[in-house]
């Protein structure tokens, strides 16, 4: 074991095959020391209590609990979101949905937005935070997720412009109309869930991952029901899994949706599908 505590953490993270071991060691140490990570020097001498806390955090990370769920936050788009295992971790792949939604809303001078399956709130709240005239509703089947979304809305000081409702779009009616709908529904085929990284399959909620037999079951439901929650000419902006974009477009077109468009994520994957009612 290295006599430099930081190096010890790095070595243990390397052994556990964690990507970016130096960055993660630095973030875990800063958190253990209650210090802002941008100001923290990893070679700082730690006291016994800080070392104990750091080793406790390390023991969780080497078992592949995700870093963001240990730290309790994740940076997404321009903002910081609280996360726990009740919500899907925000991923950079999804930032294209935020950019796309904001562009459409500004172009059309739209007033309101609905998110189906709001989770942590990272999509809806990022959009609301950037468009101060906009109001939003976020629905989710999980009360625990809505609690986290509410907390994030308060942190971003936009809680007076957003309402969260516990609703299931397979059964319930949102009973209101909006200019734009966004959704990142569960899209992993059920049989593939066991092959996902431990960080995902053990710590993201299954209800936010499982897209049924072929991964497309939530898209079929949304294509069938979401039109009645949109004003005429309104758009839906959807995240899709790798290789799903064309199938999702076919599902929506078969239900009468039109003007399909595609956007790529940062890794050049067809990640975002836009359709019009
Ligand atoms: N992006 C997540 C993953 O691939 C899945 C999220 C989802 O099903 N919507 O692990």
PDB file of C-alpha atoms and ligand atoms in Angstrom:
ATOM      1  CA  UNK A   1       0.000   0.000   0.000  1.00  0.00           C
ATOM      2  CA  UNK A   2       1.267   3.429  -0.945  1.00  0.00           C
ATOM      3  CA  UNK A   3       2.019   5.703   2.024  1.00  0.00           C
ATOM      4  CA  UNK A   4       0.254   8.519   0.177  1.00  0.00           C
ATOM      5  CA  UNK A   5      -3.422   8.112   1.011  1.00  0.00           C
ATOM      6  CA  UNK A   6      -4.617   9.438  -2.358  1.00  0.00           C
ATOM      7  CA  UNK A   7      -2.442   6.902  -4.209  1.00  0.00           C
ATOM      8  CA  UNK A   8      -3.888   4.126  -2.058  1.00  0.00           C
ATOM      9  CA  UNK A   9      -7.401   5.093  -3.159  1.00  0.00           C
ATOM     10  CA  UNK A  10      -6.314   5.219  -6.809  1.00  0.00           C
ATOM     11  CA  UNK A  11      -4.733   1.741  -6.535  1.00  0.00           C
ATOM     12  CA  UNK A  12      -7.875   0.246  -5.020  1.00  0.00           C
ATOM     13  CA  UNK A  13     -10.069   1.821  -7.717  1.00  0.00           C
ATOM     14  CA  UNK A  14      -7.748   0.491 -10.446  1.00  0.00           C
ATOM     15  CA  UNK A  15      -7.974  -3.012  -8.889  1.00  0.00           C
ATOM     16  CA  UNK A  16     -11.773  -2.760  -8.967  1.00  0.00           C
ATOM     17  CA  UNK A  17     -11.545  -1.768 -12.681  1.00  0.00           C
ATOM     18  CA  UNK A  18     -13.164   1.609 -12.149  1.00  0.00           C
ATOM     19  CA  UNK A  19     -12.754   4.004 -15.109  1.00  0.00           C
ATOM     20  CA  UNK A  20     -11.087   7.354 -14.281  1.00  0.00           C
ATOM     21  CA  UNK A  21      -9.605   6.179 -10.953  1.00  0.00           C
ATOM     22  CA  UNK A  22      -7.645   9.405 -10.298  1.00  0.00           C
ATOM     23  CA  UNK A  23     -10.631  11.646 -10.865  1.00  0.00           C
ATOM     24  CA  UNK A  24     -12.872   9.455  -8.738  1.00  0.00           C
ATOM     25  CA  UNK A  25     -10.318   9.213  -5.919  1.00  0.00           C
ATOM     26  CA  UNK A  26     -10.081  13.000  -5.874  1.00  0.00           C
ATOM     27  CA  UNK A  27     -13.862  13.403  -5.774  1.00  0.00           C
ATOM     28  CA  UNK A  28     -14.270  10.805  -3.010  1.00  0.00           C
ATOM     29  CA  UNK A  29     -11.541  12.466  -0.940  1.00  0.00           C
ATOM     30  CA  UNK A  30     -12.982  15.948  -1.397  1.00  0.00           C
ATOM     31  CA  UNK A  31     -16.394  14.622  -0.332  1.00  0.00           C
ATOM     32  CA  UNK A  32     -14.909  12.864   2.714  1.00  0.00           C
ATOM     33  CA  UNK A  33     -13.298  16.186   3.685  1.00  0.00           C
ATOM     34  CA  UNK A  34     -16.475  18.208   3.015  1.00  0.00           C
ATOM     35  CA  UNK A  35     -14.505  20.287   0.583  1.00  0.00           C
ATOM     36  CA  UNK A  36     -15.474  21.808  -2.778  1.00  0.00           C
ATOM     37  CA  UNK A  37     -13.893  19.473  -5.348  1.00  0.00           C
ATOM     38  CA  UNK A  38     -12.608  22.320  -7.517  1.00  0.00           C
ATOM     39  CA  UNK A  39     -10.534  23.686  -4.615  1.00  0.00           C
ATOM     40  CA  UNK A  40      -9.379  20.352  -3.224  1.00  0.00           C
ATOM     41  CA  UNK A  41      -5.787  19.143  -3.496  1.00  0.00           C
ATOM     42  CA  UNK A  42      -5.729  15.329  -3.267  1.00  0.00           C
ATOM     43  CA  UNK A  43      -2.329  15.370  -1.534  1.00  0.00           C
ATOM     44  CA  UNK A  44      -3.746  17.308   1.436  1.00  0.00           C
ATOM     45  CA  UNK A  45      -2.995  15.514   4.723  1.00  0.00           C
ATOM     46  CA  UNK A  46      -6.196  13.968   6.087  1.00  0.00           C
ATOM     47  CA  UNK A  47      -7.061  13.517   9.750  1.00  0.00           C
ATOM     48  CA  UNK A  48      -8.144  10.117  11.092  1.00  0.00           C
ATOM     49  CA  UNK A  49     -11.868  10.849  10.804  1.00  0.00           C
ATOM     50  CA  UNK A  50     -11.521  12.050   7.189  1.00  0.00           C
ATOM     51  CA  UNK A  51      -9.540   8.907   6.328  1.00  0.00           C
ATOM     52  CA  UNK A  52     -12.184   6.714   7.952  1.00  0.00           C
ATOM     53  CA  UNK A  53     -14.907   8.418   5.936  1.00  0.00           C
ATOM     54  CA  UNK A  54     -12.886   8.173   2.716  1.00  0.00           C
ATOM     55  CA  UNK A  55     -12.313   4.427   3.229  1.00  0.00           C
ATOM     56  CA  UNK A  56     -16.013   3.919   3.852  1.00  0.00           C
ATOM     57  CA  UNK A  57     -16.860   5.711   0.585  1.00  0.00           C
ATOM     58  CA  UNK A  58     -14.140   3.740  -1.221  1.00  0.00           C
ATOM     59  CA  UNK A  59     -15.599   0.425   0.000  1.00  0.00           C
ATOM     60  CA  UNK A  60     -18.925   1.362  -1.614  1.00  0.00           C
ATOM     61  CA  UNK A  61     -17.325   2.435  -4.895  1.00  0.00           C
ATOM     62  CA  UNK A  62     -15.195  -0.712  -5.282  1.00  0.00           C
ATOM     63  CA  UNK A  63     -18.452  -2.690  -5.046  1.00  0.00           C
ATOM     64  CA  UNK A  64     -19.571  -0.630  -8.067  1.00  0.00           C
ATOM     65  CA  UNK A  65     -22.101   1.592  -6.392  1.00  0.00           C
ATOM     66  CA  UNK A  66     -22.076   4.544  -8.832  1.00  0.00           C
ATOM     67  CA  UNK A  67     -20.036   7.569  -7.823  1.00  0.00           C
ATOM     68  CA  UNK A  68     -22.958   9.974  -8.203  1.00  0.00           C
ATOM     69  CA  UNK A  69     -25.134   7.909  -5.901  1.00  0.00           C
ATOM     70  CA  UNK A  70     -22.360   7.893  -3.268  1.00  0.00           C
ATOM     71  CA  UNK A  71     -21.819  11.646  -3.571  1.00  0.00           C
ATOM     72  CA  UNK A  72     -25.597  12.255  -3.817  1.00  0.00           C
ATOM     73  CA  UNK A  73     -25.407  14.508  -6.862  1.00  0.00           C
ATOM     74  CA  UNK A  74     -24.746  14.486 -10.576  1.00  0.00           C
ATOM     75  CA  UNK A  75     -23.931  17.406 -12.852  1.00  0.00           C
ATOM     76  CA  UNK A  76     -26.096  17.410 -15.974  1.00  0.00           C
ATOM     77  CA  UNK A  77     -26.339  20.059 -18.712  1.00  0.00           C
ATOM     78  CA  UNK A  78     -25.705  23.326 -16.788  1.00  0.00           C
ATOM     79  CA  UNK A  79     -27.010  22.258 -13.403  1.00  0.00           C
ATOM     80  CA  UNK A  80     -26.379  20.024 -10.388  1.00  0.00           C
ATOM     81  CA  UNK A  81     -29.056  17.456  -9.491  1.00  0.00           C
ATOM     82  CA  UNK A  82     -29.536  15.478  -6.302  1.00  0.00           C
ATOM     83  CA  UNK A  83     -29.765  11.755  -7.018  1.00  0.00           C
ATOM     84  CA  UNK A  84     -30.324   8.516  -5.125  1.00  0.00           C
ATOM     85  CA  UNK A  85     -31.327   4.993  -6.101  1.00  0.00           C
ATOM     86  CA  UNK A  86     -34.970   6.075  -6.508  1.00  0.00           C
ATOM     87  CA  UNK A  87     -34.048   7.871  -9.749  1.00  0.00           C
ATOM     88  CA  UNK A  88     -32.232   7.090 -12.979  1.00  0.00           C
ATOM     89  CA  UNK A  89     -28.822   8.761 -12.989  1.00  0.00           C
ATOM     90  CA  UNK A  90     -28.765  11.713 -15.419  1.00  0.00           C
ATOM     91  CA  UNK A  91     -26.496  10.894 -18.372  1.00  0.00           C
ATOM     92  CA  UNK A  92     -24.727  13.223 -20.792  1.00  0.00           C
ATOM     93  CA  UNK A  93     -26.396  11.305 -23.678  1.00  0.00           C
ATOM     94  CA  UNK A  94     -29.684  12.926 -22.645  1.00  0.00           C
ATOM     95  CA  UNK A  95     -28.441  16.523 -22.871  1.00  0.00           C
ATOM     96  CA  UNK A  96     -29.405  16.609 -26.567  1.00  0.00           C
ATOM     97  CA  UNK A  97     -33.065  16.337 -25.489  1.00  0.00           C
ATOM     98  CA  UNK A  98     -32.705  19.459 -23.363  1.00  0.00           C
ATOM     99  CA  UNK A  99     -31.015  21.418 -26.153  1.00  0.00           C
ATOM    100  CA  UNK A 100     -33.619  20.262 -28.693  1.00  0.00           C
ATOM    101  CA  UNK A 101     -36.598  21.059 -26.460  1.00  0.00           C
ATOM    102  CA  UNK A 102     -35.279  24.540 -25.647  1.00  0.00           C
ATOM    103  CA  UNK A 103     -34.670  25.296 -29.336  1.00  0.00           C
ATOM    104  CA  UNK A 104     -38.240  24.250 -30.282  1.00  0.00           C
ATOM    105  CA  UNK A 105     -39.843  26.130 -27.372  1.00  0.00           C
ATOM    106  CA  UNK A 106     -37.965  29.363 -28.133  1.00  0.00           C
ATOM    107  CA  UNK A 107     -38.695  29.153 -31.870  1.00  0.00           C
ATOM    108  CA  UNK A 108     -42.432  28.736 -31.262  1.00  0.00           C
ATOM    109  CA  UNK A 109     -42.652  30.934 -28.148  1.00  0.00           C
ATOM    110  CA  UNK A 110     -44.413  28.105 -26.345  1.00  0.00           C
ATOM    111  CA  UNK A 111     -45.709  28.326 -22.798  1.00  0.00           C
ATOM    112  CA  UNK A 112     -45.851  24.897 -21.238  1.00  0.00           C
ATOM    113  CA  UNK A 113     -44.290  21.455 -21.207  1.00  0.00           C
ATOM    114  CA  UNK A 114     -45.093  17.977 -19.872  1.00  0.00           C
ATOM    115  CA  UNK A 115     -42.538  15.309 -19.008  1.00  0.00           C
ATOM    116  CA  UNK A 116     -43.607  11.651 -18.892  1.00  0.00           C
ATOM    117  CA  UNK A 117     -41.503   9.755 -16.332  1.00  0.00           C
ATOM    118  CA  UNK A 118     -39.758  12.731 -14.782  1.00  0.00           C
ATOM    119  CA  UNK A 119     -37.358  10.845 -12.431  1.00  0.00           C
ATOM    120  CA  UNK A 120     -34.794  13.226 -10.907  1.00  0.00           C
ATOM    121  CA  UNK A 121     -36.269  16.054 -12.987  1.00  0.00           C
ATOM    122  CA  UNK A 122     -33.013  16.617 -14.878  1.00  0.00           C
ATOM    123  CA  UNK A 123     -34.685  17.071 -18.283  1.00  0.00           C
ATOM    124  CA  UNK A 124     -37.748  19.100 -17.291  1.00  0.00           C
ATOM    125  CA  UNK A 125     -35.948  21.273 -14.742  1.00  0.00           C
ATOM    126  CA  UNK A 126     -32.996  22.041 -17.052  1.00  0.00           C
ATOM    127  CA  UNK A 127     -35.471  23.188 -19.716  1.00  0.00           C
ATOM    128  CA  UNK A 128     -37.498  25.279 -17.236  1.00  0.00           C
ATOM    129  CA  UNK A 129     -34.359  26.811 -15.756  1.00  0.00           C
ATOM    130  CA  UNK A 130     -33.264  28.057 -19.191  1.00  0.00           C
ATOM    131  CA  UNK A 131     -36.672  29.382 -20.271  1.00  0.00           C
ATOM    132  CA  UNK A 132     -37.976  31.599 -17.437  1.00  0.00           C
ATOM    133  CA  UNK A 133     -41.428  32.154 -19.021  1.00  0.00           C
ATOM    134  CA  UNK A 134     -42.155  28.404 -19.263  1.00  0.00           C
ATOM    135  CA  UNK A 135     -44.338  26.321 -16.932  1.00  0.00           C
ATOM    136  CA  UNK A 136     -44.130  22.546 -16.585  1.00  0.00           C
ATOM    137  CA  UNK A 137     -45.724  19.393 -15.266  1.00  0.00           C
ATOM    138  CA  UNK A 138     -43.761  16.230 -14.525  1.00  0.00           C
ATOM    139  CA  UNK A 139     -45.444  12.890 -13.960  1.00  0.00           C
ATOM    140  CA  UNK A 140     -43.976   9.656 -12.625  1.00  0.00           C
ATOM    141  CA  UNK A 141     -45.348   6.423 -11.161  1.00  0.00           C
ATOM    142  CA  UNK A 142     -42.776   6.622  -8.361  1.00  0.00           C
ATOM    143  CA  UNK A 143     -43.602   8.855  -5.392  1.00  0.00           C
ATOM    144  CA  UNK A 144     -39.971   8.545  -4.231  1.00  0.00           C
ATOM    145  CA  UNK A 145     -38.722   9.870  -7.578  1.00  0.00           C
ATOM    146  CA  UNK A 146     -41.171  12.791  -7.421  1.00  0.00           C
ATOM    147  CA  UNK A 147     -39.825  13.700  -3.986  1.00  0.00           C
ATOM    148  CA  UNK A 148     -36.325  13.948  -5.463  1.00  0.00           C
ATOM    149  CA  UNK A 149     -37.599  15.971  -8.451  1.00  0.00           C
ATOM    150  CA  UNK A 150     -39.356  18.371  -6.051  1.00  0.00           C
ATOM    151  CA  UNK A 151     -36.151  18.823  -4.051  1.00  0.00           C
ATOM    152  CA  UNK A 152     -34.230  19.552  -7.265  1.00  0.00           C
ATOM    153  CA  UNK A 153     -36.874  22.093  -8.337  1.00  0.00           C
ATOM    154  CA  UNK A 154     -36.465  23.870  -4.992  1.00  0.00           C
ATOM    155  CA  UNK A 155     -32.665  23.910  -5.291  1.00  0.00           C
ATOM    156  CA  UNK A 156     -32.934  25.464  -8.760  1.00  0.00           C
ATOM    157  CA  UNK A 157     -35.535  27.930  -7.432  1.00  0.00           C
ATOM    158  CA  UNK A 158     -38.164  26.986  -9.994  1.00  0.00           C
ATOM    159  CA  UNK A 159     -40.685  25.147  -7.839  1.00  0.00           C
ATOM    160  CA  UNK A 160     -43.386  27.780  -8.434  1.00  0.00           C
ATOM    161  CA  UNK A 161     -43.290  27.008 -12.202  1.00  0.00           C
ATOM    162  CA  UNK A 162     -43.512  23.222 -11.962  1.00  0.00           C
ATOM    163  CA  UNK A 163     -46.028  20.702 -10.671  1.00  0.00           C
ATOM    164  CA  UNK A 164     -45.335  17.033 -10.038  1.00  0.00           C
ATOM    165  CA  UNK A 165     -48.087  14.411 -10.178  1.00  0.00           C
ATOM    166  CA  UNK A 166     -47.976  10.720  -9.361  1.00  0.00           C
ATOM    167  CA  UNK A 167     -49.584   9.242 -12.491  1.00  0.00           C
ATOM    168  CA  UNK A 168     -49.094   6.130 -14.615  1.00  0.00           C
ATOM    169  CA  UNK A 169     -49.410   6.825 -18.354  1.00  0.00           C
ATOM    170  CA  UNK A 170     -50.475   3.201 -18.915  1.00  0.00           C
ATOM    171  CA  UNK A 171     -53.657   3.862 -16.898  1.00  0.00           C
ATOM    172  CA  UNK A 172     -54.101   7.493 -15.933  1.00  0.00           C
ATOM    173  CA  UNK A 173     -55.128  10.619 -17.813  1.00  0.00           C
ATOM    174  CA  UNK A 174     -52.989  13.743 -17.332  1.00  0.00           C
ATOM    175  CA  UNK A 175     -56.168  15.687 -18.189  1.00  0.00           C
ATOM    176  CA  UNK A 176     -54.412  18.800 -19.526  1.00  0.00           C
ATOM    177  CA  UNK A 177     -52.869  19.968 -22.806  1.00  0.00           C
ATOM    178  CA  UNK A 178     -49.326  21.160 -23.413  1.00  0.00           C
ATOM    179  CA  UNK A 179     -47.230  22.649 -26.218  1.00  0.00           C
ATOM    180  CA  UNK A 180     -44.405  20.136 -25.864  1.00  0.00           C
ATOM    181  CA  UNK A 181     -43.903  16.697 -24.299  1.00  0.00           C
ATOM    182  CA  UNK A 182     -40.511  15.207 -23.417  1.00  0.00           C
ATOM    183  CA  UNK A 183     -39.761  11.670 -22.268  1.00  0.00           C
ATOM    184  CA  UNK A 184     -36.832   9.365 -21.664  1.00  0.00           C
ATOM    185  CA  UNK A 185     -38.849   6.197 -21.136  1.00  0.00           C
ATOM    186  CA  UNK A 186     -37.427   2.829 -20.055  1.00  0.00           C
ATOM    187  CA  UNK A 187     -36.051   1.212 -23.232  1.00  0.00           C
ATOM    188  CA  UNK A 188     -33.811  -1.706 -22.290  1.00  0.00           C
ATOM    189  CA  UNK A 189     -35.223  -5.080 -23.458  1.00  0.00           C
ATOM    190  CA  UNK A 190     -36.047  -7.103 -20.311  1.00  0.00           C
ATOM    191  CA  UNK A 191     -33.630  -9.952 -21.136  1.00  0.00           C
ATOM    192  CA  UNK A 192     -30.709  -7.516 -21.561  1.00  0.00           C
ATOM    193  CA  UNK A 193     -30.984  -5.935 -18.124  1.00  0.00           C
ATOM    194  CA  UNK A 194     -28.868  -8.617 -16.485  1.00  0.00           C
ATOM    195  CA  UNK A 195     -26.002  -7.779 -18.896  1.00  0.00           C
ATOM    196  CA  UNK A 196     -25.865  -4.081 -17.929  1.00  0.00           C
ATOM    197  CA  UNK A 197     -23.054  -2.674 -15.776  1.00  0.00           C
ATOM    198  CA  UNK A 198     -23.492  -3.259 -12.030  1.00  0.00           C
ATOM    199  CA  UNK A 199     -23.700   0.528 -11.596  1.00  0.00           C
ATOM    200  CA  UNK A 200     -26.828   0.544 -13.759  1.00  0.00           C
ATOM    201  CA  UNK A 201     -28.594  -2.751 -13.042  1.00  0.00           C
ATOM    202  CA  UNK A 202     -28.178  -2.618  -9.246  1.00  0.00           C
ATOM    203  CA  UNK A 203     -28.566   1.112  -8.606  1.00  0.00           C
ATOM    204  CA  UNK A 204     -30.865   2.610 -11.254  1.00  0.00           C
ATOM    205  CA  UNK A 205     -34.533   1.790 -10.587  1.00  0.00           C
ATOM    206  CA  UNK A 206     -35.658  -1.188 -12.679  1.00  0.00           C
ATOM    207  CA  UNK A 207     -38.880   0.661 -13.467  1.00  0.00           C
ATOM    208  CA  UNK A 208     -36.799   3.335 -15.255  1.00  0.00           C
ATOM    209  CA  UNK A 209     -34.870   0.772 -17.360  1.00  0.00           C
ATOM    210  CA  UNK A 210     -37.201  -2.086 -18.307  1.00  0.00           C
ATOM    211  CA  UNK A 211     -38.776  -1.438 -21.695  1.00  0.00           C
ATOM    212  CA  UNK A 212     -40.454  -4.853 -21.975  1.00  0.00           C
ATOM    213  CA  UNK A 213     -39.666  -7.753 -24.300  1.00  0.00           C
ATOM    214  CA  UNK A 214     -38.267  -5.703 -27.222  1.00  0.00           C
ATOM    215  CA  UNK A 215     -37.545  -2.511 -25.254  1.00  0.00           C
ATOM    216  CA  UNK A 216     -40.244  -0.598 -27.153  1.00  0.00           C
ATOM    217  CA  UNK A 217     -43.319  -1.160 -25.014  1.00  0.00           C
ATOM    218  CA  UNK A 218     -43.344   2.339 -23.457  1.00  0.00           C
ATOM    219  CA  UNK A 219     -43.051   3.956 -26.907  1.00  0.00           C
ATOM    220  CA  UNK A 220     -46.151   2.030 -28.108  1.00  0.00           C
ATOM    221  CA  UNK A 221     -48.120   3.286 -25.105  1.00  0.00           C
ATOM    222  CA  UNK A 222     -46.880   6.880 -25.427  1.00  0.00           C
ATOM    223  CA  UNK A 223     -47.608   6.918 -29.187  1.00  0.00           C
ATOM    224  CA  UNK A 224     -51.160   5.767 -28.420  1.00  0.00           C
ATOM    225  CA  UNK A 225     -52.013   8.168 -25.574  1.00  0.00           C
ATOM    226  CA  UNK A 226     -49.755  11.234 -25.558  1.00  0.00           C
ATOM    227  CA  UNK A 227     -51.465  12.991 -28.487  1.00  0.00           C
ATOM    228  CA  UNK A 228     -54.415  13.895 -26.304  1.00  0.00           C
ATOM    229  CA  UNK A 229     -52.108  15.837 -23.952  1.00  0.00           C
ATOM    230  CA  UNK A 230     -50.678  17.977 -26.784  1.00  0.00           C
ATOM    231  CA  UNK A 231     -52.050  21.078 -28.451  1.00  0.00           C
ATOM    232  CA  UNK A 232     -52.485  20.814 -32.229  1.00  0.00           C
ATOM    233  CA  UNK A 233     -49.094  21.175 -33.915  1.00  0.00           C
ATOM    234  CA  UNK A 234     -47.303  20.376 -30.651  1.00  0.00           C
ATOM    235  CA  UNK A 235     -44.151  18.249 -30.572  1.00  0.00           C
ATOM    236  CA  UNK A 236     -42.891  15.289 -28.612  1.00  0.00           C
ATOM    237  CA  UNK A 237     -39.133  14.915 -27.966  1.00  0.00           C
ATOM    238  CA  UNK A 238     -38.077  11.382 -27.033  1.00  0.00           C
ATOM    239  CA  UNK A 239     -34.859   9.691 -25.976  1.00  0.00           C
ATOM    240  CA  UNK A 240     -34.303   6.307 -27.638  1.00  0.00           C
ATOM    241  CA  UNK A 241     -31.785   3.488 -27.109  1.00  0.00           C
ATOM    242  CA  UNK A 242     -29.041   2.604 -29.578  1.00  0.00           C
ATOM    243  CA  UNK A 243     -30.578   1.231 -32.799  1.00  0.00           C
ATOM    244  CA  UNK A 244     -34.168   2.048 -31.790  1.00  0.00           C
ATOM    245  CA  UNK A 245     -34.728   5.364 -33.608  1.00  0.00           C
ATOM    246  CA  UNK A 246     -36.245   3.963 -36.828  1.00  0.00           C
ATOM    247  CA  UNK A 247     -38.532   1.515 -34.975  1.00  0.00           C
ATOM    248  CA  UNK A 248     -39.738   4.284 -32.653  1.00  0.00           C
ATOM    249  CA  UNK A 249     -40.485   6.554 -35.621  1.00  0.00           C
ATOM    250  CA  UNK A 250     -42.475   3.720 -37.290  1.00  0.00           C
ATOM    251  CA  UNK A 251     -44.469   3.149 -34.083  1.00  0.00           C
ATOM    252  CA  UNK A 252     -45.420   6.843 -33.852  1.00  0.00           C
ATOM    253  CA  UNK A 253     -46.158   7.293 -37.591  1.00  0.00           C
ATOM    254  CA  UNK A 254     -48.510   4.290 -37.433  1.00  0.00           C
ATOM    255  CA  UNK A 255     -50.475   6.219 -34.773  1.00  0.00           C
ATOM    256  CA  UNK A 256     -50.755   9.301 -36.998  1.00  0.00           C
ATOM    257  CA  UNK A 257     -47.794  11.343 -35.707  1.00  0.00           C
ATOM    258  CA  UNK A 258     -45.873  13.241 -38.415  1.00  0.00           C
ATOM    259  CA  UNK A 259     -42.739  15.218 -39.351  1.00  0.00           C
ATOM    260  CA  UNK A 260     -40.211  12.873 -37.702  1.00  0.00           C
ATOM    261  CA  UNK A 261     -36.726  14.249 -37.102  1.00  0.00           C
ATOM    262  CA  UNK A 262     -33.594  12.803 -35.514  1.00  0.00           C
ATOM    263  CA  UNK A 263     -30.776  14.299 -33.447  1.00  0.00           C
ATOM    264  CA  UNK A 264     -27.452  12.696 -32.495  1.00  0.00           C
ATOM    265  CA  UNK A 265     -25.962  12.628 -29.002  1.00  0.00           C
ATOM    266  CA  UNK A 266     -22.346  13.505 -28.105  1.00  0.00           C
ATOM    267  CA  UNK A 267     -21.239  10.022 -29.219  1.00  0.00           C
ATOM    268  CA  UNK A 268     -22.961  10.455 -32.626  1.00  0.00           C
ATOM    269  CA  UNK A 269     -25.704   7.956 -31.669  1.00  0.00           C
ATOM    270  CA  UNK A 270     -29.257   8.587 -32.992  1.00  0.00           C
ATOM    271  CA  UNK A 271     -30.518   9.395 -29.513  1.00  0.00           C
ATOM    272  CA  UNK A 272     -33.319  11.910 -29.890  1.00  0.00           C
ATOM    273  CA  UNK A 273     -36.510  11.561 -31.939  1.00  0.00           C
ATOM    274  CA  UNK A 274     -38.837  14.520 -32.553  1.00  0.00           C
ATOM    275  CA  UNK A 275     -42.387  14.088 -33.832  1.00  0.00           C
ATOM    276  CA  UNK A 276     -45.369  16.330 -34.312  1.00  0.00           C
ATOM    277  CA  UNK A 277     -48.999  15.643 -33.455  1.00  0.00           C
TER     278      UNK A 277
HETATM  279  N1  LIG B   1     -29.519   5.210 -20.723  1.00  0.00           N
HETATM  280  C1  LIG B   1     -29.770   4.100 -19.848  1.00  0.00           C
HETATM  281  C2  LIG B   1     -28.770   2.999 -20.179  1.00  0.00           C
HETATM  282  O1  LIG B   1     -28.534   2.745 -21.352  1.00  0.00           O
HETATM  283  C3  LIG B   1     -31.183   3.579 -19.996  1.00  0.00           C
HETATM  284  C4  LIG B   1     -32.178   4.618 -19.750  1.00  0.00           C
HETATM  285  C5  LIG B   1     -33.540   4.226 -20.228  1.00  0.00           C
HETATM  286  O2  LIG B   1     -33.931   3.055 -20.294  1.00  0.00           O
HETATM  287  N2  LIG B   1     -34.282   5.201 -20.561  1.00  0.00           N
HETATM  288  O3  LIG B   1     -28.225   2.392 -19.291  1.00  0.00           O
END
